[in-house]
mmCIF file of C-alpha atoms and ligand atoms in Angstrom:
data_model
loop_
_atom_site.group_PDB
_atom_site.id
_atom_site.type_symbol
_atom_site.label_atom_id
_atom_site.label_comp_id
_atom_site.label_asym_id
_atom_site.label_seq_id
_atom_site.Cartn_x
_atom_site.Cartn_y
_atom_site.Cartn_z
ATOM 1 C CA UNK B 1 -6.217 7.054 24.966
ATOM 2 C CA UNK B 2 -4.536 9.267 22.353
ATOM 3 C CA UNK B 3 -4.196 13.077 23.153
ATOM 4 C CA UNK B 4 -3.504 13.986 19.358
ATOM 5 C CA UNK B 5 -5.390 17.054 18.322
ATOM 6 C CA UNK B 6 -6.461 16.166 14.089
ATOM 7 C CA UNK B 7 -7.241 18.535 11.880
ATOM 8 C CA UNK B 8 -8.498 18.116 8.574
ATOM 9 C CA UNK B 9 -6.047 16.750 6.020
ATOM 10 C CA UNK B 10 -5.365 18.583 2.693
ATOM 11 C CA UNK B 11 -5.677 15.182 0.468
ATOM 12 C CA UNK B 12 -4.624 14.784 -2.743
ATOM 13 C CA UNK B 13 -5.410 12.140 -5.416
ATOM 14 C CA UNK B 14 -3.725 10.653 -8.549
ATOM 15 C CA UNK B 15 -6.342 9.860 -11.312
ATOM 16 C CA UNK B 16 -6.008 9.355 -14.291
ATOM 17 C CA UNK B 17 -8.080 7.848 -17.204
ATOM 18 C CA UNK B 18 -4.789 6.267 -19.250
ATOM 19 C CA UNK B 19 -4.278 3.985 -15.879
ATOM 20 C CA UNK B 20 -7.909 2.150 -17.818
ATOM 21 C CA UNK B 21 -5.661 1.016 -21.161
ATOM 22 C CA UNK B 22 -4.190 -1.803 -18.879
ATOM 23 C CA UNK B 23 -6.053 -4.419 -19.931
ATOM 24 C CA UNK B 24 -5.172 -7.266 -18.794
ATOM 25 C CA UNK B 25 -8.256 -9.135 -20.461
ATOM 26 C CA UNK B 26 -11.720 -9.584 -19.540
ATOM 27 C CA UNK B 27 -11.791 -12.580 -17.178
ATOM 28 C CA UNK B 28 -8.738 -11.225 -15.328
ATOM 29 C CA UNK B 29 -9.179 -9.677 -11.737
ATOM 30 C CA UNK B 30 -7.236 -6.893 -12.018
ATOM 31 C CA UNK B 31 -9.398 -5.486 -14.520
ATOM 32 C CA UNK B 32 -10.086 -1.640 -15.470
ATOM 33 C CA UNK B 33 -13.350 -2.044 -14.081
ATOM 34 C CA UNK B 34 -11.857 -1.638 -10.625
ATOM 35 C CA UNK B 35 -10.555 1.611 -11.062
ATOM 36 C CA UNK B 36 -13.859 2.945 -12.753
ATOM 37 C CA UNK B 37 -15.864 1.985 -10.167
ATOM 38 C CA UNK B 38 -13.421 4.095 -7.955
ATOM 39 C CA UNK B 39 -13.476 7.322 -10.152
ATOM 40 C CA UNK B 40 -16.956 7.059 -10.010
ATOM 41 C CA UNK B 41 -17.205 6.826 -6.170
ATOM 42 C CA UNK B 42 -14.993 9.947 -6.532
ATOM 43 C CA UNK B 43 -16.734 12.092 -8.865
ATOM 44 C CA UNK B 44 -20.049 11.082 -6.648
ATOM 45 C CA UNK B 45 -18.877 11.134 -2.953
ATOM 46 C CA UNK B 46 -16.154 13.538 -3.327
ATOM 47 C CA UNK B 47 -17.002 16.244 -6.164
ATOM 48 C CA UNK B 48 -14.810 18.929 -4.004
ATOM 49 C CA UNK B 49 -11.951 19.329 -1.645
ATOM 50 C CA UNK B 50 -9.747 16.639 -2.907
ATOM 51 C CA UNK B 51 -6.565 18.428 -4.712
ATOM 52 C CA UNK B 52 -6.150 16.416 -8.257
ATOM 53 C CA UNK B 53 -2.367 15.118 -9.265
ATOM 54 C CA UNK B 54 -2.196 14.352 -12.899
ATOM 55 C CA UNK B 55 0.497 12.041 -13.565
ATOM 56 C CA UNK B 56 2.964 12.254 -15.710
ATOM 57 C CA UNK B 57 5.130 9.415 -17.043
ATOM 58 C CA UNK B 58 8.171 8.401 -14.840
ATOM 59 C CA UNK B 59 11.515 8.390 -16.538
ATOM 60 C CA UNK B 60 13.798 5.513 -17.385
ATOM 61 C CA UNK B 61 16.353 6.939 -14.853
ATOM 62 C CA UNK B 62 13.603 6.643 -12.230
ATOM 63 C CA UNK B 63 12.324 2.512 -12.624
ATOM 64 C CA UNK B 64 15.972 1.782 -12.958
ATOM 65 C CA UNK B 65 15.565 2.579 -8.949
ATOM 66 C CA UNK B 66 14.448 -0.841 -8.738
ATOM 67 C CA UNK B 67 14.393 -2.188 -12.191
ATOM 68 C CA UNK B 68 17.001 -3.471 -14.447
ATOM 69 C CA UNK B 69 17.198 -2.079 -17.624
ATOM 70 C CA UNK B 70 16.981 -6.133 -19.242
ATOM 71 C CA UNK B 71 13.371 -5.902 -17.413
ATOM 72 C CA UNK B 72 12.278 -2.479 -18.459
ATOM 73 C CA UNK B 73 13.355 -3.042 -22.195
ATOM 74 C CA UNK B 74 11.171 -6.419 -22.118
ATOM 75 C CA UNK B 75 8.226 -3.997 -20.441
ATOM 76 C CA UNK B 76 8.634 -1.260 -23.461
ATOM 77 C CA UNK B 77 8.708 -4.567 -25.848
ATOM 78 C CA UNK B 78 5.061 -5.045 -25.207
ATOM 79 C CA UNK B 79 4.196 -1.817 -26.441
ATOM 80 C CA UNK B 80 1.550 -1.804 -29.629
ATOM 81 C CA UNK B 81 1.023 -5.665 -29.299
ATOM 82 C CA UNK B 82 -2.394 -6.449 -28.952
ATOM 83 C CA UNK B 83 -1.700 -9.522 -26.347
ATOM 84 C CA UNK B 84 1.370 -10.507 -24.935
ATOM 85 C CA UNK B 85 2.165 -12.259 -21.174
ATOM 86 C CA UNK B 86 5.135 -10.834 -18.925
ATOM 87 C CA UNK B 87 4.474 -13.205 -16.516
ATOM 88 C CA UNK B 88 1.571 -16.204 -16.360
ATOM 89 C CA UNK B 89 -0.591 -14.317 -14.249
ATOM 90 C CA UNK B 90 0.191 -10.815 -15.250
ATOM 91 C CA UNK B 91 -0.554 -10.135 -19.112
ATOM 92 C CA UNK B 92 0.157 -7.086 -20.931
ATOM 93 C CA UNK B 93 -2.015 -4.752 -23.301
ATOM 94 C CA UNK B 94 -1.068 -2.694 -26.343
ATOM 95 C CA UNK B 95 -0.696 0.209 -23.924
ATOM 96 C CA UNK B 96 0.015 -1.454 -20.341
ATOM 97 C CA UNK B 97 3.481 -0.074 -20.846
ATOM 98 C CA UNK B 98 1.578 3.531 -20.790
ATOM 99 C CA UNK B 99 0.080 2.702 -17.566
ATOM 100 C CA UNK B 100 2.829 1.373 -15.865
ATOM 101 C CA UNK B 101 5.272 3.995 -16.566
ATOM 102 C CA UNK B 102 2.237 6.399 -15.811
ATOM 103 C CA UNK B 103 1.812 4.101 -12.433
ATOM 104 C CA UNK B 104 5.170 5.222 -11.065
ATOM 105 C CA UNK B 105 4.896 8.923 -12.483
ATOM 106 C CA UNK B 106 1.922 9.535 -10.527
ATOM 107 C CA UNK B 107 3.288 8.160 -7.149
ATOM 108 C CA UNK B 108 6.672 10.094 -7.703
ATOM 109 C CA UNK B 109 4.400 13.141 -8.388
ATOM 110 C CA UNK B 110 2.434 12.959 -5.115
ATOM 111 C CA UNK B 111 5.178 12.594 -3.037
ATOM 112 C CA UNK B 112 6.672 16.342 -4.641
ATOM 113 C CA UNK B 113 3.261 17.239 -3.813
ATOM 114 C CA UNK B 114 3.532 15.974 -0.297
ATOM 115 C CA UNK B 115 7.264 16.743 0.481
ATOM 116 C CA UNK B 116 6.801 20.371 -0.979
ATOM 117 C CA UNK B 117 3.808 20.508 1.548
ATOM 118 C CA UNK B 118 0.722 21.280 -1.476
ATOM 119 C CA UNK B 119 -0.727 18.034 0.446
ATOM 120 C CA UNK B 120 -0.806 16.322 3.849
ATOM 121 C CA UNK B 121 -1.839 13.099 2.627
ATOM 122 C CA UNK B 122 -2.622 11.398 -0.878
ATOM 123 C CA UNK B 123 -4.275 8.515 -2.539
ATOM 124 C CA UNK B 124 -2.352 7.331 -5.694
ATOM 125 C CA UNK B 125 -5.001 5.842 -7.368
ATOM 126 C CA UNK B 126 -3.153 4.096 -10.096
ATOM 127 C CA UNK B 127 -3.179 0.267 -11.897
ATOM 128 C CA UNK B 128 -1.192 -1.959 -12.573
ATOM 129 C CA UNK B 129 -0.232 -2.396 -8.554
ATOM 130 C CA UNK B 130 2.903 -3.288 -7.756
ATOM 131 C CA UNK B 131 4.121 -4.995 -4.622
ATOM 132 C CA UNK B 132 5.040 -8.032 -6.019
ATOM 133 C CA UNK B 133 7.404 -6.994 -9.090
ATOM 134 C CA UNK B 134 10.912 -8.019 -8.233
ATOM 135 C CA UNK B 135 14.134 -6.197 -9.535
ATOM 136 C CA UNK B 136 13.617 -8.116 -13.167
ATOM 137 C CA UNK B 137 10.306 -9.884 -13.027
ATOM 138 C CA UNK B 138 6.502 -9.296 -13.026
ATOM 139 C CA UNK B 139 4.176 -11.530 -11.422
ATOM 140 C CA UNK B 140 1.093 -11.166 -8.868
ATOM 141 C CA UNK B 141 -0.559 -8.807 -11.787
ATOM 142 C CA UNK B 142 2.193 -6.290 -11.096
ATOM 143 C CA UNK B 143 4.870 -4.723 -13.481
ATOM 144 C CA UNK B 144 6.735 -1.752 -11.782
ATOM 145 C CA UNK B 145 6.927 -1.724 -7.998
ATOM 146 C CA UNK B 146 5.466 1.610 -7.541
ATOM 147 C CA UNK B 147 5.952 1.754 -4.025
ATOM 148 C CA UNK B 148 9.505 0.782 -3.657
ATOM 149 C CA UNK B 149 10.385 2.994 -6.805
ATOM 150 C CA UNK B 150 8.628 5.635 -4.458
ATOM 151 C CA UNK B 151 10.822 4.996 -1.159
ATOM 152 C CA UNK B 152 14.126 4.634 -3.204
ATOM 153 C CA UNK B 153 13.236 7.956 -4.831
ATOM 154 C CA UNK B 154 12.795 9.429 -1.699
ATOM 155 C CA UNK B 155 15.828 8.511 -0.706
ATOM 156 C CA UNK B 156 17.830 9.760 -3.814
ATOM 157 C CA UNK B 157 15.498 12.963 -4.212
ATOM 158 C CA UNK B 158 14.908 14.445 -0.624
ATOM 159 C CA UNK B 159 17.633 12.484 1.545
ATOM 160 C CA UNK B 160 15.152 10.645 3.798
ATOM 161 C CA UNK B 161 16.554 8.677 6.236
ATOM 162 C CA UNK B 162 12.949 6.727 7.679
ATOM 163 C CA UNK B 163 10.561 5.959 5.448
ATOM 164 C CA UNK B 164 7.714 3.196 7.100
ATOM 165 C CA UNK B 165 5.754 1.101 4.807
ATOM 166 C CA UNK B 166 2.552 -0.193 6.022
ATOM 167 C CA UNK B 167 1.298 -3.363 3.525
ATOM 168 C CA UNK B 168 -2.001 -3.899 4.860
ATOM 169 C CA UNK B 169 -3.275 -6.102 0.957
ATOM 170 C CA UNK B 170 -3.701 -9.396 1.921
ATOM 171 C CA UNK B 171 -0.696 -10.128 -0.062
ATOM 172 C CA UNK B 172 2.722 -10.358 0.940
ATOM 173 C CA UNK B 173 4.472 -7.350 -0.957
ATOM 174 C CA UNK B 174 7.615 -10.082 -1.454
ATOM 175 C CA UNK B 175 9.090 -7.022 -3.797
ATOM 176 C CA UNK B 176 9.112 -4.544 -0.925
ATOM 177 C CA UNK B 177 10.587 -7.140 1.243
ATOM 178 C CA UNK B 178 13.096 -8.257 -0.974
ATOM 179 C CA UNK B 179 14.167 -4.456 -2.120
ATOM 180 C CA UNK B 180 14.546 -3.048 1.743
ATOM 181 C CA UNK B 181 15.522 -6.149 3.714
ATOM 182 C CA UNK B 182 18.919 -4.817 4.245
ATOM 183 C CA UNK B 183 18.039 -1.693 4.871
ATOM 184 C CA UNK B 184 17.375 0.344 7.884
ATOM 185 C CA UNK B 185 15.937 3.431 6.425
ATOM 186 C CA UNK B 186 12.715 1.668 5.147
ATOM 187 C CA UNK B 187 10.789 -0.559 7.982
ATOM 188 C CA UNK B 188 8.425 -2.695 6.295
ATOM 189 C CA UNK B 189 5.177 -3.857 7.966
ATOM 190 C CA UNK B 190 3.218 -6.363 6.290
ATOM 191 C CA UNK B 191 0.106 -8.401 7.801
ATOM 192 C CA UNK B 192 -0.751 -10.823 5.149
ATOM 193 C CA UNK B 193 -2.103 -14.165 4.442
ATOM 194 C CA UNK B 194 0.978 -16.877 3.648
ATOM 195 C CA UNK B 195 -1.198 -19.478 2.237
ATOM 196 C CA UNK B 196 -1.572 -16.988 -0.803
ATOM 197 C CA UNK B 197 0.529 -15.647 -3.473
ATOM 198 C CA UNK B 198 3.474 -14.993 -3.356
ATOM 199 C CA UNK B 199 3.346 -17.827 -0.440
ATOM 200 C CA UNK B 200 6.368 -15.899 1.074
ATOM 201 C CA UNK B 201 6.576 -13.408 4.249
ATOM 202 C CA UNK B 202 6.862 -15.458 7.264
ATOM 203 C CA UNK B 203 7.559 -14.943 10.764
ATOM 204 C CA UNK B 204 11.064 -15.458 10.765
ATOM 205 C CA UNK B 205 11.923 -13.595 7.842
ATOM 206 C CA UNK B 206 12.604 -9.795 9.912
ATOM 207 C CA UNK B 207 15.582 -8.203 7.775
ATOM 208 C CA UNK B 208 19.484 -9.154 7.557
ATOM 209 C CA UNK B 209 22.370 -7.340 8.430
ATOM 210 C CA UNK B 210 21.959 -3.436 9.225
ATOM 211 C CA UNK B 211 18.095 -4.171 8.165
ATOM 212 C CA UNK B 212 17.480 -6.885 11.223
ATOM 213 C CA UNK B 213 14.357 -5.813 12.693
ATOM 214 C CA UNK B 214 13.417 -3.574 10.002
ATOM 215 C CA UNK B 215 11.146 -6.383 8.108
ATOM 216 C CA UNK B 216 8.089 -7.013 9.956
ATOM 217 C CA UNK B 217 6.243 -9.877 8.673
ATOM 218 C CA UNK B 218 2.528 -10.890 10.210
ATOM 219 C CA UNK B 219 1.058 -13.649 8.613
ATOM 220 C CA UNK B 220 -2.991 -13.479 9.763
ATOM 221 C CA UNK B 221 -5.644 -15.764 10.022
ATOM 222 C CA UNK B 222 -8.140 -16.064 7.348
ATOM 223 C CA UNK B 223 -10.851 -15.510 9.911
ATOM 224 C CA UNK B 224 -9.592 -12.233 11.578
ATOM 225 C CA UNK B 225 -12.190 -9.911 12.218
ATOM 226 C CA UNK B 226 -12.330 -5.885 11.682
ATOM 227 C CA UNK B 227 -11.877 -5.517 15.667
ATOM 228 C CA UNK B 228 -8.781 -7.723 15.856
ATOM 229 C CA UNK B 229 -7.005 -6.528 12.694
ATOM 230 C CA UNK B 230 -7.535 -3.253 14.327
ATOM 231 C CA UNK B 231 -6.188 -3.934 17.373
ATOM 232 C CA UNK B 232 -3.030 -6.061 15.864
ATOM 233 C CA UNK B 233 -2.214 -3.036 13.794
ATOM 234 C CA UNK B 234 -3.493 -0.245 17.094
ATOM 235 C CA UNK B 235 -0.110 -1.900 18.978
ATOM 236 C CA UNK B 236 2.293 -3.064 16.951
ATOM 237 C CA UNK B 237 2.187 -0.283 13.845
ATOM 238 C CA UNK B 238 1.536 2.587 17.266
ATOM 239 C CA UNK B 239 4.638 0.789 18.445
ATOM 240 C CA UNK B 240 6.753 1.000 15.772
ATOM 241 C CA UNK B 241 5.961 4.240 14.642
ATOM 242 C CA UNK B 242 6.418 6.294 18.081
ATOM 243 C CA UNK B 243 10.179 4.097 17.772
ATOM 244 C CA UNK B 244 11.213 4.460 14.413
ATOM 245 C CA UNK B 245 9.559 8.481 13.999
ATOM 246 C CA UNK B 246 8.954 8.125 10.404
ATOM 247 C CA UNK B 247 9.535 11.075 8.033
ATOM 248 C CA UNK B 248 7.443 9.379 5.464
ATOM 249 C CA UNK B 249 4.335 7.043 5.847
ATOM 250 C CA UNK B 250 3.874 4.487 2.914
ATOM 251 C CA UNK B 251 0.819 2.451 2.507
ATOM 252 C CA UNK B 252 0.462 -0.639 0.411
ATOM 253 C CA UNK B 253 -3.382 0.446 0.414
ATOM 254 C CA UNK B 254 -4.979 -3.473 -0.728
ATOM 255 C CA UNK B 255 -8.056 -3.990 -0.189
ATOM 256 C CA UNK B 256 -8.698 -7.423 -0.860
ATOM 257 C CA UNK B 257 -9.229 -8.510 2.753
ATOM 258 C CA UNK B 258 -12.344 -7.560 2.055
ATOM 259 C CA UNK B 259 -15.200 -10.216 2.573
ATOM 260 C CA UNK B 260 -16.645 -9.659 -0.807
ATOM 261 C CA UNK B 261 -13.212 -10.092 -2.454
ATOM 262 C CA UNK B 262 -13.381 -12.744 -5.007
ATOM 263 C CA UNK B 263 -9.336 -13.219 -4.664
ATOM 264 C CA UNK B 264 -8.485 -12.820 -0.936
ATOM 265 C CA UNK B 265 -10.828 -15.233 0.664
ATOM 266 C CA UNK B 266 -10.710 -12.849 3.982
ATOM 267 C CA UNK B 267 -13.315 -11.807 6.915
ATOM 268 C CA UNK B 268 -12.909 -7.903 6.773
ATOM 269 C CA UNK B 269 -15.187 -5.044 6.279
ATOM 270 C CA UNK B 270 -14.838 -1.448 5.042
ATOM 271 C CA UNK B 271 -15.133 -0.019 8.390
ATOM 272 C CA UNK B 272 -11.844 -1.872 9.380
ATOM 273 C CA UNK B 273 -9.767 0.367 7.221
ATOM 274 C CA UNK B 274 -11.733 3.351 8.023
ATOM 275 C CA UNK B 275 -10.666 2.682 11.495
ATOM 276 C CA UNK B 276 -6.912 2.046 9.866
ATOM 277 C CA UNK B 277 -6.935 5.097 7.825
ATOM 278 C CA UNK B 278 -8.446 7.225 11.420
ATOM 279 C CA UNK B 279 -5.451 5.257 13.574
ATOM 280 C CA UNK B 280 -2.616 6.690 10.771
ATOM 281 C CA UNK B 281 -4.164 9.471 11.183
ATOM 282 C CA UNK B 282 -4.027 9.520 14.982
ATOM 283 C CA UNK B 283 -0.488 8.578 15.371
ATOM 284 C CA UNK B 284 1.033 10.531 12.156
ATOM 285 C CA UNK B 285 -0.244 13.895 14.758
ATOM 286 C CA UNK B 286 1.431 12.567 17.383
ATOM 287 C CA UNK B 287 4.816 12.227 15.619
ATOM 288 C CA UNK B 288 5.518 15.451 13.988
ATOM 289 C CA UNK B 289 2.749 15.019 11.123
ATOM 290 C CA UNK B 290 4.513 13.320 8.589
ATOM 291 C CA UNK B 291 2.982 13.017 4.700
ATOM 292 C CA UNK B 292 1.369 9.782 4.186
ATOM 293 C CA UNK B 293 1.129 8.217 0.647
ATOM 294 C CA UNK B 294 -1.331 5.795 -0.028
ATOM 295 C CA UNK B 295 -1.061 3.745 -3.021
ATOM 296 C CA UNK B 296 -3.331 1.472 -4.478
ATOM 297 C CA UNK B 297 -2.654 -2.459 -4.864
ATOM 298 C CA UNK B 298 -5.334 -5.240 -5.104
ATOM 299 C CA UNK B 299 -8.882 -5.605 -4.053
ATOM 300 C CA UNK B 300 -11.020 -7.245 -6.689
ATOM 301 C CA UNK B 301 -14.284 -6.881 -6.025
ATOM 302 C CA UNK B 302 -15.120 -3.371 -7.954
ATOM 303 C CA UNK B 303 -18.056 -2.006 -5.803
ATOM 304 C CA UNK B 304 -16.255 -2.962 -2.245
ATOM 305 C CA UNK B 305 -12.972 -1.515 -4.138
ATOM 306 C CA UNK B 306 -14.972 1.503 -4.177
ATOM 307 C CA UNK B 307 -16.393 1.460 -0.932
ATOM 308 C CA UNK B 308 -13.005 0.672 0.938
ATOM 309 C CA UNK B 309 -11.571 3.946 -0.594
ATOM 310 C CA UNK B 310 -14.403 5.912 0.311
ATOM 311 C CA UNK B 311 -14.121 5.102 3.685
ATOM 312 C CA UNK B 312 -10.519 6.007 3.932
ATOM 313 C CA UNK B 313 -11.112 9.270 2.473
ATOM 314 C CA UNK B 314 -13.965 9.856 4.794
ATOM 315 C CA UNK B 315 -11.329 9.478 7.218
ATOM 316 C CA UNK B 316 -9.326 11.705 6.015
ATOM 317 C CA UNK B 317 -11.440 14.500 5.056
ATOM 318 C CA UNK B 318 -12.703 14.191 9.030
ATOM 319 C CA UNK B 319 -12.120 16.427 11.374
ATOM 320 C CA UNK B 320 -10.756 13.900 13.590
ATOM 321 C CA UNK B 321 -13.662 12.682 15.945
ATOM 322 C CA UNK B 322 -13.944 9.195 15.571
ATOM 323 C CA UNK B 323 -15.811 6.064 17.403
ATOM 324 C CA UNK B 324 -13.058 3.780 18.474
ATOM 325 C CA UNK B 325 -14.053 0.106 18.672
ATOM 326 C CA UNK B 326 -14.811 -1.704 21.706
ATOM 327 C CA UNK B 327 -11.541 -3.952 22.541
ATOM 328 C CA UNK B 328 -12.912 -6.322 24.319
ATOM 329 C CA UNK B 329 -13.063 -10.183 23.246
ATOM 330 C CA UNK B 330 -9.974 -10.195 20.889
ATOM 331 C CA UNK B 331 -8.410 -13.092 21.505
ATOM 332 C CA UNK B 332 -7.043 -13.653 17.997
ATOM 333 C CA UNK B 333 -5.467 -9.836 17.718
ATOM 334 C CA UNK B 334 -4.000 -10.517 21.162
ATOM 335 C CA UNK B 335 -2.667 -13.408 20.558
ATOM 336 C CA UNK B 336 -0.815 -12.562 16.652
ATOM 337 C CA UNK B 337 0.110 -9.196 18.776
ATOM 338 C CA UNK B 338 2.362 -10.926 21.552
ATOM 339 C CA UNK B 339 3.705 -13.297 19.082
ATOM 340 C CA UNK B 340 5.179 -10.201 16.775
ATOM 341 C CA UNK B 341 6.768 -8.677 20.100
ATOM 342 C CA UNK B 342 8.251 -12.278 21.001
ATOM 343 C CA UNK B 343 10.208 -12.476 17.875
ATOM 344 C CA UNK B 344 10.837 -8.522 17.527
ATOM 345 C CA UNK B 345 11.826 -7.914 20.968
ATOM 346 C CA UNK B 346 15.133 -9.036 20.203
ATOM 347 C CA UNK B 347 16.322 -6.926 17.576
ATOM 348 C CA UNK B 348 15.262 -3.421 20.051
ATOM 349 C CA UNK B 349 14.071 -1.714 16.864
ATOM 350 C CA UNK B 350 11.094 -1.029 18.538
HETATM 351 ZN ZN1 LIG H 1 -3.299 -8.352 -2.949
#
């Protein structure tokens, strides 16, 4: 039983209408109409109480985090050509380059919003995602690696010393894992499916050198249900996070899990990251309240895009009171949750 006392969150969001000039063409997934069908849950669910961030472009200084400067020149090259490919999967717009640097810009912003304490918590509503770009390469419809641009800049900016990503897409963010696996200062989490892109993110693979232990890779079962993806992520994540005391919550915020989800051929509902976004919650009070970041990566499926996000931010905009599901009968959780401490017991990170 948790003994937290919640409050509501002061959330922020990063919207923007440039992150719609992306376009990546009209039979692609990652299409602007994913985003619009979020802004318009906003404006309808949420017409007050959410503290706006506009974006503003990132600077060269800041992708070079991650980036090399061979791989953002090629990104800039795009610029004012009506069609042109940076990868097979992940075409580029006249103005993509706009969105992407805008992409980054509006994650870097929220987190001065957080760390200067204007928010609690934030959405970073933004396309193209991200997870997947590598130091010089696009691929898995993402161009800058907003989220490891984020923790590196975090770093750099406000000397953080434990920053926890949580990758809950259905995706293995193989550019997070790739960018912190030596590291010990970012702990990355990632439940995924291995039979999809980037096909990487196995068991084994838990960090090298002074970052052993601080890669956690789950590949899940197709079939997992809401209550055993909640009860995988209620131990291990509650686990990790009462260890590691994060000063900085990350969220790979995918929602293509989703049973509707054209892409991620999963069994989940929106109430399983409601229950997510109330369980952050719940253990972010009983560490010292750290800012959380969420930042948006796939989910394909427009209207249960839309309705994913709106339960997280009726989560957040709770006051805390939440129905906790029944753990009973969850076999398959129980099961992925003993094998993670088996082969993470041994490194003591946690
Ligand atoms: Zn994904």
């Amino acid at each position: 039983m948790s003994v937290s006392v919640r409050m509501v969150v002061r959330t922020g969001i990063v919207r923007d209408e440039r992150y719609l000039e992306h376009k990546p063409g009209h039979m692609h997934p990652e299409h602007p109409n994913r985003l619009k069908a979020v802004y318009r849950m906003l404006d309808s669910s949420f017409p007050f109480g959410l503290m706006e961030i506009k974006p503003e472009p990132a600077t060269l200084e800041q992708i070079e985090l991650v980036h090399s400067p061979s791989y953002i020149k090629k990104v800039l090259k795009t610029a004012d050509h009506g069609f042109t490919s940076l990868a097979p999967d992940t075409p580029a717009s006249a103005r993509t380059y706009l969105s992407a640097w805008l992409a980054v810009g509006g994650c870097l912003k929220a987190l001065d919003a957080l760390i200067s304490g204007q928010c609690e918590a934030c959405l970073s509503l933004v396309r193209p995602p991200g997870h997947h770009a590598l130091q010089d390469r696009a691929g898995g419809f993402c161009i800058f690696n907003n989220i490891g641009i984020t923790a590196r800049y975090a770093i750099n900016r406000y000397e953080l010393q434990r920053i926890l990503i949580i990758d809950w897409d259905i995706h293995h963010g193989n550019g997070l894992n790739d960018f912190f696996y030596e590291q010990k200062d970012v702990l990355y989490l990632s439940s995924h499916d291995t039979m999809l892109y980037p096909y990487t993110g196995d068991w084994e693979e838990s960090g090298k050198g002074e970052g052993e232990g601080y890669t956690i890779n789950i590949p899940i079962p197709r079939a997992l249900k809401d209550r055993d993806f909640f009860h995988l992520y209620h131990e291990i994540v509650g686990a990790v996070t009462r260890a590691y005391n994060p000063q900085l919550v990350l969220v790979a915020a995918g929602f293509d899990a989703h049973y509707e989800d054209p892409v991620g051929r999963s069994k989940l509902s929106g109430q399983a990251f409601k229950w997510l976004a109330h369980l952050l919650l719940d253990l972010r009070a009983d560490i010292n309240h750290p800012p959380i970041l969420l930042i948006l990566e796939g989910g394909y499926n427009p209207r249960a895009l839309a309705s994913c996000v709106k339960e997280v931010l009726d989560a957040f905009k709770s006051d805390g009171t939440w129905e906790r599901p029944s753990l009973e009968d969850v076999e398959q959780g129980d099961e992925l949750v003993r094998k993670v401490r088996r082969i993470h017991g041994k490194h003591g990170v946690w």
